[in-house]
Short mmCIF file of C-alpha atoms and ligand atoms in Angstrom, two decimals:
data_model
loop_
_atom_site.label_atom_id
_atom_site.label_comp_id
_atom_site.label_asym_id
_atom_site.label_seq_id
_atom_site.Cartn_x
_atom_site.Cartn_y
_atom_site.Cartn_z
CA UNK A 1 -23.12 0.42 -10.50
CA UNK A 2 -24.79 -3.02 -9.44
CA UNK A 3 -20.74 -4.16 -9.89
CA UNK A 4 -20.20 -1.62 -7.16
CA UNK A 5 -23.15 -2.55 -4.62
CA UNK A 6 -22.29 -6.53 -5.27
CA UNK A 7 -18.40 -5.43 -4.50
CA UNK A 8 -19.66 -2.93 -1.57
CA UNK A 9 -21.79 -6.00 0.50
CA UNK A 10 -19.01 -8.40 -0.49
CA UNK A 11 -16.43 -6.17 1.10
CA UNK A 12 -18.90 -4.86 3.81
CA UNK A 13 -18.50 -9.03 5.33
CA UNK A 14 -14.94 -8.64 5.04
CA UNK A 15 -14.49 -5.66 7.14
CA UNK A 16 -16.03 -7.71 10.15
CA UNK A 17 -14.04 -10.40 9.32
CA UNK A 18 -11.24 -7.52 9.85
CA UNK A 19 -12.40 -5.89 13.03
CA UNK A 20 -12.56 -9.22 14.60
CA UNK A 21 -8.73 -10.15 13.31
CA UNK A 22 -7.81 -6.60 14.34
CA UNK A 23 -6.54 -7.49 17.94
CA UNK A 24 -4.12 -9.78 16.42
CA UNK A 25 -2.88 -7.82 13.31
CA UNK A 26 -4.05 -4.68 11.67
CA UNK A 27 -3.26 -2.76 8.69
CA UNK A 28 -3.32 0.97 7.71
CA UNK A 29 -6.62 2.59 6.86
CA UNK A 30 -7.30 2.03 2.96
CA UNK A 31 -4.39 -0.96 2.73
CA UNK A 32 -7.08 -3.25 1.95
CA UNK A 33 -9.83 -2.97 -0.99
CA UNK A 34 -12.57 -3.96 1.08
CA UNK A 35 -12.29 -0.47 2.93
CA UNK A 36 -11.82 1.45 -0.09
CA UNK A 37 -15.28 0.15 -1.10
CA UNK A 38 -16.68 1.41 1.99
CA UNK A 39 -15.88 5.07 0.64
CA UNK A 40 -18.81 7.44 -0.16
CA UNK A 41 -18.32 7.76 -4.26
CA UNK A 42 -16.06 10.33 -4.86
CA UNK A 43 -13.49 9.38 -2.34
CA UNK A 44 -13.63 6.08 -4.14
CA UNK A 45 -12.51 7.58 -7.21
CA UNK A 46 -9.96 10.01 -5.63
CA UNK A 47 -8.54 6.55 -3.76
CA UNK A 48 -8.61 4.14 -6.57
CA UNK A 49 -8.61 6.37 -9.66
CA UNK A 50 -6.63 9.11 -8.90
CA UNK A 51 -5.73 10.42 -12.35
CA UNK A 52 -9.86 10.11 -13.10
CA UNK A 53 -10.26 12.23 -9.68
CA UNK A 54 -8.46 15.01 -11.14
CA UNK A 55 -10.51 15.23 -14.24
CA UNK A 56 -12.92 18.18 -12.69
CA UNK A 57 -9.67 20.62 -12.00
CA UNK A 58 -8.64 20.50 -15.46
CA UNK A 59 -9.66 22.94 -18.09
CA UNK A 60 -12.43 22.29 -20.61
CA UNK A 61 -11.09 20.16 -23.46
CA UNK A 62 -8.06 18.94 -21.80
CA UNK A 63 -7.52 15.34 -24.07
CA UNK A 64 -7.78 12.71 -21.38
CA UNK A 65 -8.02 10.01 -23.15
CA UNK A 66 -4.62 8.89 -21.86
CA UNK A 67 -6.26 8.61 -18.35
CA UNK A 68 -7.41 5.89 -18.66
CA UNK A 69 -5.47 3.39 -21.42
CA UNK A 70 -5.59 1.07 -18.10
CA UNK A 71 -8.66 1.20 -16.79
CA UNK A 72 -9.21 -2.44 -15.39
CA UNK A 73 -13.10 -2.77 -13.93
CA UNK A 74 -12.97 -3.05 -9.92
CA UNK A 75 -13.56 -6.49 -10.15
CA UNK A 76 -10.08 -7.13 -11.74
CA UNK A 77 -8.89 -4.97 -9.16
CA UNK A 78 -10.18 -6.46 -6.32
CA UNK A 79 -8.40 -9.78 -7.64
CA UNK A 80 -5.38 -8.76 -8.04
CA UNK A 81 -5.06 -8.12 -4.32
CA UNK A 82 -5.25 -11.70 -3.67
CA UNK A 83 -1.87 -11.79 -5.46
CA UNK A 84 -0.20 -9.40 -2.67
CA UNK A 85 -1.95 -10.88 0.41
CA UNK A 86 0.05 -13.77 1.59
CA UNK A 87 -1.67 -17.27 2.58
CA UNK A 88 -0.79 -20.70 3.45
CA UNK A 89 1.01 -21.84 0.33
CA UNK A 90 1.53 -18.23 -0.82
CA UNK A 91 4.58 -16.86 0.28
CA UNK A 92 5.33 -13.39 0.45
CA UNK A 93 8.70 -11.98 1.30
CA UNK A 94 12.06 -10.46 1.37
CA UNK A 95 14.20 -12.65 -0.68
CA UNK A 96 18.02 -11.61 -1.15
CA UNK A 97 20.25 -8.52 -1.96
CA UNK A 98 22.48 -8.05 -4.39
CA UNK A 99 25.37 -5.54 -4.99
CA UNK A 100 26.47 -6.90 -8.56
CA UNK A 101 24.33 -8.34 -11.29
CA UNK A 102 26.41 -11.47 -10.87
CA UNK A 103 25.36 -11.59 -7.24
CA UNK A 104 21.65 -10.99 -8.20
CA UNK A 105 19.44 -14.45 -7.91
CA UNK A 106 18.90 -16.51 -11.35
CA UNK A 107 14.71 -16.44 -11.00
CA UNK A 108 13.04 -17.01 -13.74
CA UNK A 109 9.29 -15.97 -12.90
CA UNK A 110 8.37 -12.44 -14.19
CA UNK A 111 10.00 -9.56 -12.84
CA UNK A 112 9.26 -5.79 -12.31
CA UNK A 113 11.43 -2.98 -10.80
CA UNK A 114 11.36 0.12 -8.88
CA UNK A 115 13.63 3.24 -9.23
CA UNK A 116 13.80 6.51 -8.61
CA UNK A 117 15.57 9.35 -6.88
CA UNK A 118 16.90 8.97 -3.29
CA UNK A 119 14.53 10.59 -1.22
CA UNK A 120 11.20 10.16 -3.98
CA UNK A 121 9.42 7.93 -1.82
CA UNK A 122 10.44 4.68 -3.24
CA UNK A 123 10.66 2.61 -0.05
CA UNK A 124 7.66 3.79 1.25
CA UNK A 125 6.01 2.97 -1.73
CA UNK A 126 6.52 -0.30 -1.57
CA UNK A 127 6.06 -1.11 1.48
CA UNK A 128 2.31 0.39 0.42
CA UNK A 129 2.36 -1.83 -1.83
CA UNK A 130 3.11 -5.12 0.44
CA UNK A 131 0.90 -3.61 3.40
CA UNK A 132 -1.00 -6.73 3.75
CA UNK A 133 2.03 -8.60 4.51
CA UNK A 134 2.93 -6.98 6.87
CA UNK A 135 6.11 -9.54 7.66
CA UNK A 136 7.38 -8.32 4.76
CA UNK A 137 10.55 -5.99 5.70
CA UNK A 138 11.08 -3.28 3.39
CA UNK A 139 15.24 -3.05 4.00
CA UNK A 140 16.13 0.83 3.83
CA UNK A 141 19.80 1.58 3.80
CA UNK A 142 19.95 6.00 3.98
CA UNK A 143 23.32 6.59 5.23
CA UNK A 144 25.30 8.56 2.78
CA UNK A 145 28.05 6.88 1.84
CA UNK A 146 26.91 2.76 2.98
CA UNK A 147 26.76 1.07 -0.48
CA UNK A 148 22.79 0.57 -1.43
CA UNK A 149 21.90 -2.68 -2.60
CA UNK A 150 19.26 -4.18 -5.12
CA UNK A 151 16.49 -6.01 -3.08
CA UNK A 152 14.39 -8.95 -4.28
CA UNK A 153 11.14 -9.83 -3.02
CA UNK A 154 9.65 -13.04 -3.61
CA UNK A 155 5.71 -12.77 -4.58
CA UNK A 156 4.98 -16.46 -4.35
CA UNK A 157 5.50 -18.39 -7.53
CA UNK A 158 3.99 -15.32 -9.62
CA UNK A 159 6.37 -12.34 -9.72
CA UNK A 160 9.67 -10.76 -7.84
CA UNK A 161 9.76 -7.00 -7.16
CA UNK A 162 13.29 -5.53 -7.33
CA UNK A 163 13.85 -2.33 -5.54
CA UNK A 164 16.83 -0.73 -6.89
CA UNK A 165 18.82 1.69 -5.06
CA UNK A 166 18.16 5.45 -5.66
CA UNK A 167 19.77 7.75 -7.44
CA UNK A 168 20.69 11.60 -7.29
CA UNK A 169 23.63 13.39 -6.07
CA UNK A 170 24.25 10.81 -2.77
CA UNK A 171 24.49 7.69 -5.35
CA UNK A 172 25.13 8.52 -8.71
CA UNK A 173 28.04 5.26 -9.04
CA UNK A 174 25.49 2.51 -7.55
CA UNK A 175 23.46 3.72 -10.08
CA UNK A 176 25.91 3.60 -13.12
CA UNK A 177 26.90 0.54 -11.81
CA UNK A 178 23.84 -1.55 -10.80
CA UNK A 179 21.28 0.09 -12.41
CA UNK A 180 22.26 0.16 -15.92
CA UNK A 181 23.42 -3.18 -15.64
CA UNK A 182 20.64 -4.40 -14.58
CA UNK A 183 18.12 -3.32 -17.09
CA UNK A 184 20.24 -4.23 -19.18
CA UNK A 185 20.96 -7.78 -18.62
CA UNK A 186 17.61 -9.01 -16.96
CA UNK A 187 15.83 -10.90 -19.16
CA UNK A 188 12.36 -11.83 -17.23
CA UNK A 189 12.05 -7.36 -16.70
CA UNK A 190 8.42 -6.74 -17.35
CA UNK A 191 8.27 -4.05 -16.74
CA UNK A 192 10.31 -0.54 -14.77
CA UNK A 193 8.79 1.72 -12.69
CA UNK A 194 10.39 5.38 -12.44
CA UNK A 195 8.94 6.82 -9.89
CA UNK A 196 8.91 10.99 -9.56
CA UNK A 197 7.98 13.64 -6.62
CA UNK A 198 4.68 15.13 -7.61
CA UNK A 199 5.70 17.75 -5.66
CA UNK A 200 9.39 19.05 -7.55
CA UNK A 201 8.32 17.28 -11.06
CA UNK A 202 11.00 15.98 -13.32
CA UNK A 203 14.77 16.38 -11.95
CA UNK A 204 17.84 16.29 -14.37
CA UNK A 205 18.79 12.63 -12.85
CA UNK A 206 15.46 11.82 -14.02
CA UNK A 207 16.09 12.40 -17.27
CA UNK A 208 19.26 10.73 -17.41
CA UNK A 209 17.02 7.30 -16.01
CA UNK A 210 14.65 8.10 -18.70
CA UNK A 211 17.43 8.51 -21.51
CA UNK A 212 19.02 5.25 -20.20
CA UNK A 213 15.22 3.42 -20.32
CA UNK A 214 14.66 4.52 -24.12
CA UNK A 215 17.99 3.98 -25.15
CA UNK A 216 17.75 -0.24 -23.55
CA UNK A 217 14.00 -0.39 -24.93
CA UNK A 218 12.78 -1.25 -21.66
CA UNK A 219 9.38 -0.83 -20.93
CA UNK A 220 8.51 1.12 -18.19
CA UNK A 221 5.72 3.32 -17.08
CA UNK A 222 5.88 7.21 -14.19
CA UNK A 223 4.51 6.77 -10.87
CA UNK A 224 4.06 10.15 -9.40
CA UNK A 225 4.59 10.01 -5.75
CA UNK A 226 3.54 11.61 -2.38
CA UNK A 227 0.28 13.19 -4.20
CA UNK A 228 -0.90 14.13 -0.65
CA UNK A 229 1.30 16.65 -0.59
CA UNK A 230 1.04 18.57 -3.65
CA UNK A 231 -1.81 20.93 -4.13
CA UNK A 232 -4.57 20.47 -6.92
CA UNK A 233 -2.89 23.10 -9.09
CA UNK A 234 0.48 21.93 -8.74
CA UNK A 235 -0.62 18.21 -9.45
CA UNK A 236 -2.48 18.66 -12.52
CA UNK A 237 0.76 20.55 -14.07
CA UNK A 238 2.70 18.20 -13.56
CA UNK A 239 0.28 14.96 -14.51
CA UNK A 240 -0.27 16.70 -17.61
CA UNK A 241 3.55 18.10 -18.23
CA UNK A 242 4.56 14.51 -17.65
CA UNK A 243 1.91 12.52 -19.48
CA UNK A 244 2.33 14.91 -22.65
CA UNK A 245 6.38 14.68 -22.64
CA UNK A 246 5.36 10.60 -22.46
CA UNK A 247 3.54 11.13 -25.87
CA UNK A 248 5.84 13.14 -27.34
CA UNK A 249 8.98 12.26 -26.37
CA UNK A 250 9.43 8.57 -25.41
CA UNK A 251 8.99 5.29 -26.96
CA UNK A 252 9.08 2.81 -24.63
CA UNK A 253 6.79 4.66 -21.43
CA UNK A 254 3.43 3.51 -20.93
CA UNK A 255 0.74 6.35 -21.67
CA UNK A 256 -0.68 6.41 -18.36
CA UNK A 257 0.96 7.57 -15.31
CA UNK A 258 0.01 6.28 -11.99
CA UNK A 259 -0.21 9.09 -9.29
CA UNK A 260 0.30 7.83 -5.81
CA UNK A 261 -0.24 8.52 -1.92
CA UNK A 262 1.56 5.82 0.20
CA UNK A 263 0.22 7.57 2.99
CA UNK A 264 -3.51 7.83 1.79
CA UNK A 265 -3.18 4.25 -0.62
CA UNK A 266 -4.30 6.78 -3.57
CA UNK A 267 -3.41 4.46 -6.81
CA UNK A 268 -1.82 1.79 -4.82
CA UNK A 269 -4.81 -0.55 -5.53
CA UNK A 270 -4.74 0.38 -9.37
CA UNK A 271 -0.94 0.29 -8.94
CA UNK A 272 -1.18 -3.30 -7.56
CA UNK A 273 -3.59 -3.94 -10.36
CA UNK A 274 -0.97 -2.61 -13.37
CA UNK A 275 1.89 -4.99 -11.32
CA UNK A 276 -0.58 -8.38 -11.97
CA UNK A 277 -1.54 -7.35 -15.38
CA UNK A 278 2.16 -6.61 -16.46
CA UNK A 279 3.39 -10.05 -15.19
CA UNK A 280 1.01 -11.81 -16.75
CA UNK A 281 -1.45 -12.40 -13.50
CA UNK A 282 -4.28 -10.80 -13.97
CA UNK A 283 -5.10 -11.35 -17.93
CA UNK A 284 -7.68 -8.43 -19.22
CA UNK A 285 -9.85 -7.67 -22.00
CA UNK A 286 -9.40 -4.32 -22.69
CA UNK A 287 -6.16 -2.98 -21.96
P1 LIG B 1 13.18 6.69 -0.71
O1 LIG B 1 14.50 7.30 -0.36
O2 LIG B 1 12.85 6.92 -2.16
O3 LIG B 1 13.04 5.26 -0.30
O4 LIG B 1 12.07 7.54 0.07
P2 LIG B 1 11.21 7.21 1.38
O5 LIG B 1 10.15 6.22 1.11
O6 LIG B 1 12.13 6.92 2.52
O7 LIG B 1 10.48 8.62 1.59
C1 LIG B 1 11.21 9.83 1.71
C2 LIG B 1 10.40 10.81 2.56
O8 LIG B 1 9.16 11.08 1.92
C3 LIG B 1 10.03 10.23 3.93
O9 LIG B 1 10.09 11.29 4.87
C4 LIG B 1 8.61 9.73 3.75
O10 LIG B 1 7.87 9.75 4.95
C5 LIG B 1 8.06 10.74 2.76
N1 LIG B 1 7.01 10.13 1.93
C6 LIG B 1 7.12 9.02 1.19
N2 LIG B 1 5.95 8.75 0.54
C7 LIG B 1 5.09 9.72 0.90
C8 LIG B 1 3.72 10.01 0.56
O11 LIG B 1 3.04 9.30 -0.20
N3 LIG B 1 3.18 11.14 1.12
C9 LIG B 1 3.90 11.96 1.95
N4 LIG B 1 3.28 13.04 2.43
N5 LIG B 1 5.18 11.71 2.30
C10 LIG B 1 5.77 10.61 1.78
#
């Protein structure tokens, strides 16, 4: 709690410091942690713990222990934001594309990757994700039919994010092709991240990403997207349908999902959080 107030007058300085940049550059409501910390308590959970937030719809004795196998203080999270806000020696951008693995860049700093179906929300994820630079441009290519591309971005010296073209019934050979290749060959891949409509749940080509994941040994960890948009009921079925086919059935997932809003920044905070930790940013005690 006294974490909280020390974070809240902290942050409270920083939002003036923000209204007074505002006539030169803003960002969406909630893109920043200083905001979030402004929230009245719940909110604050619903915002930065989302899974946590959905604790009081479930029925008694629902095991959710698995809620919180990351569960980094709100110090740790407010650091980690430092890594995705760019500054004078850290850079923060759009790096190259690739079509091939032998056109992708030889980097050797840690690396983590987004896929997903065409249409789950991927770009707008990250671009979430990167909302405090806002020079970064998050390329989309939707036209059915114009080859999709891998896309590096360049977090200063400390990690690249790769967003890796969908997949689904408009791109099922860039998949085969770059995809699998991909996760297969990249040897600095900390970690995937399969991202998943909260509102239609799992999809058959999911399955066949998840199959491919387990069979590689890749580490990788759901990120349930556009939360806004599914109702309570809906939401918890499918957090809990997904978390206990995680248990059951994989190997190489991470417990925990991460439920998402792009729209609201639900989880992109912890999200941002989970990226530092995984690449070896943000070193924790208890997790
Ligand atoms: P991609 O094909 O996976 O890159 O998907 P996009 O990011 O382009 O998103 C597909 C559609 O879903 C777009 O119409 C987005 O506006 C919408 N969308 C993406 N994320 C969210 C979200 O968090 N909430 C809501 N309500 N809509 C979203």
């Amino acid at each position: 709690m006294l974490q909280l107030q020390r974070l809240r007058r902290l942050a409270g300085a920083n939002c003036l410091l923000r209204r007074h940049s505002a006539t030169w550059r803003s960002s969406p409501q909630n893109a920043s942690f200083a905001e979030v910390l402004q929230l009245e308590d719940k909110k604050l959970t619903g915002v930065v713990f989302p899974l946590q937030g959905l604790e009081r719809y479930l029925a008694p004795g629902v095991n959710t222990a698995s809620f919180r196998t990351f569960s980094p203080s709100l110090d740790d999270i407010h650091r980690a934001e430092a890594l995705f806000k760019p500054s004078g020696r850290h850079v923060i951008d759009y790096f190259s594309s690739a079509v091939r693995m032998d056109h992708a860049p030889q980097l050797s700093q840690p690396e983590v990757c987004f896929v997903g179906r065409s249409n789950v929300g991927k770009s707008s994820l990250i671009k979430a994700l990167f909302s405090l630079a806002p020079d970064v441009e998050v390329r989309v290519s939707k036209t059915p039919g114009h080859t999709k591309k891998m896309n590096f971005f360049k977090v200063g010296k400390y990690f690249t994010l790769v967003d890796m073209p969908g997949y689904g019934y408009r791109a099922p050979q860039d998949f085969a092709d770059m995809v699998e290749a991909y996760l297969q060959e990249r040897q600095n891949l900390k970690r995937t991240f399969l991202l998943v409509d909260s509102v239609v749940g799992f999809q058959k080509a999911d399955h066949t990403a998840i199959e491919m994941l387990e069979e590689f040994g890749i580490p990788y960890v759901f990120v349930l997207t556009k939360i806004d948009k599914a109702s309570k009921g809906l939401l918890v079925k499918n957090v809990l349908e997904i978390q206990d086919f995680a248990e059951k059935h994989t190997q190489g997932c991470f417990p925990q999902l991460f439920p998402v809003s792009s729209i609201e920044y639900s989880g992109i905070h912890l999200l941002r959080c989970f990226i530092a930790h995984v690449t070896g940013n943000l070193p924790m005690m208890n997790s």
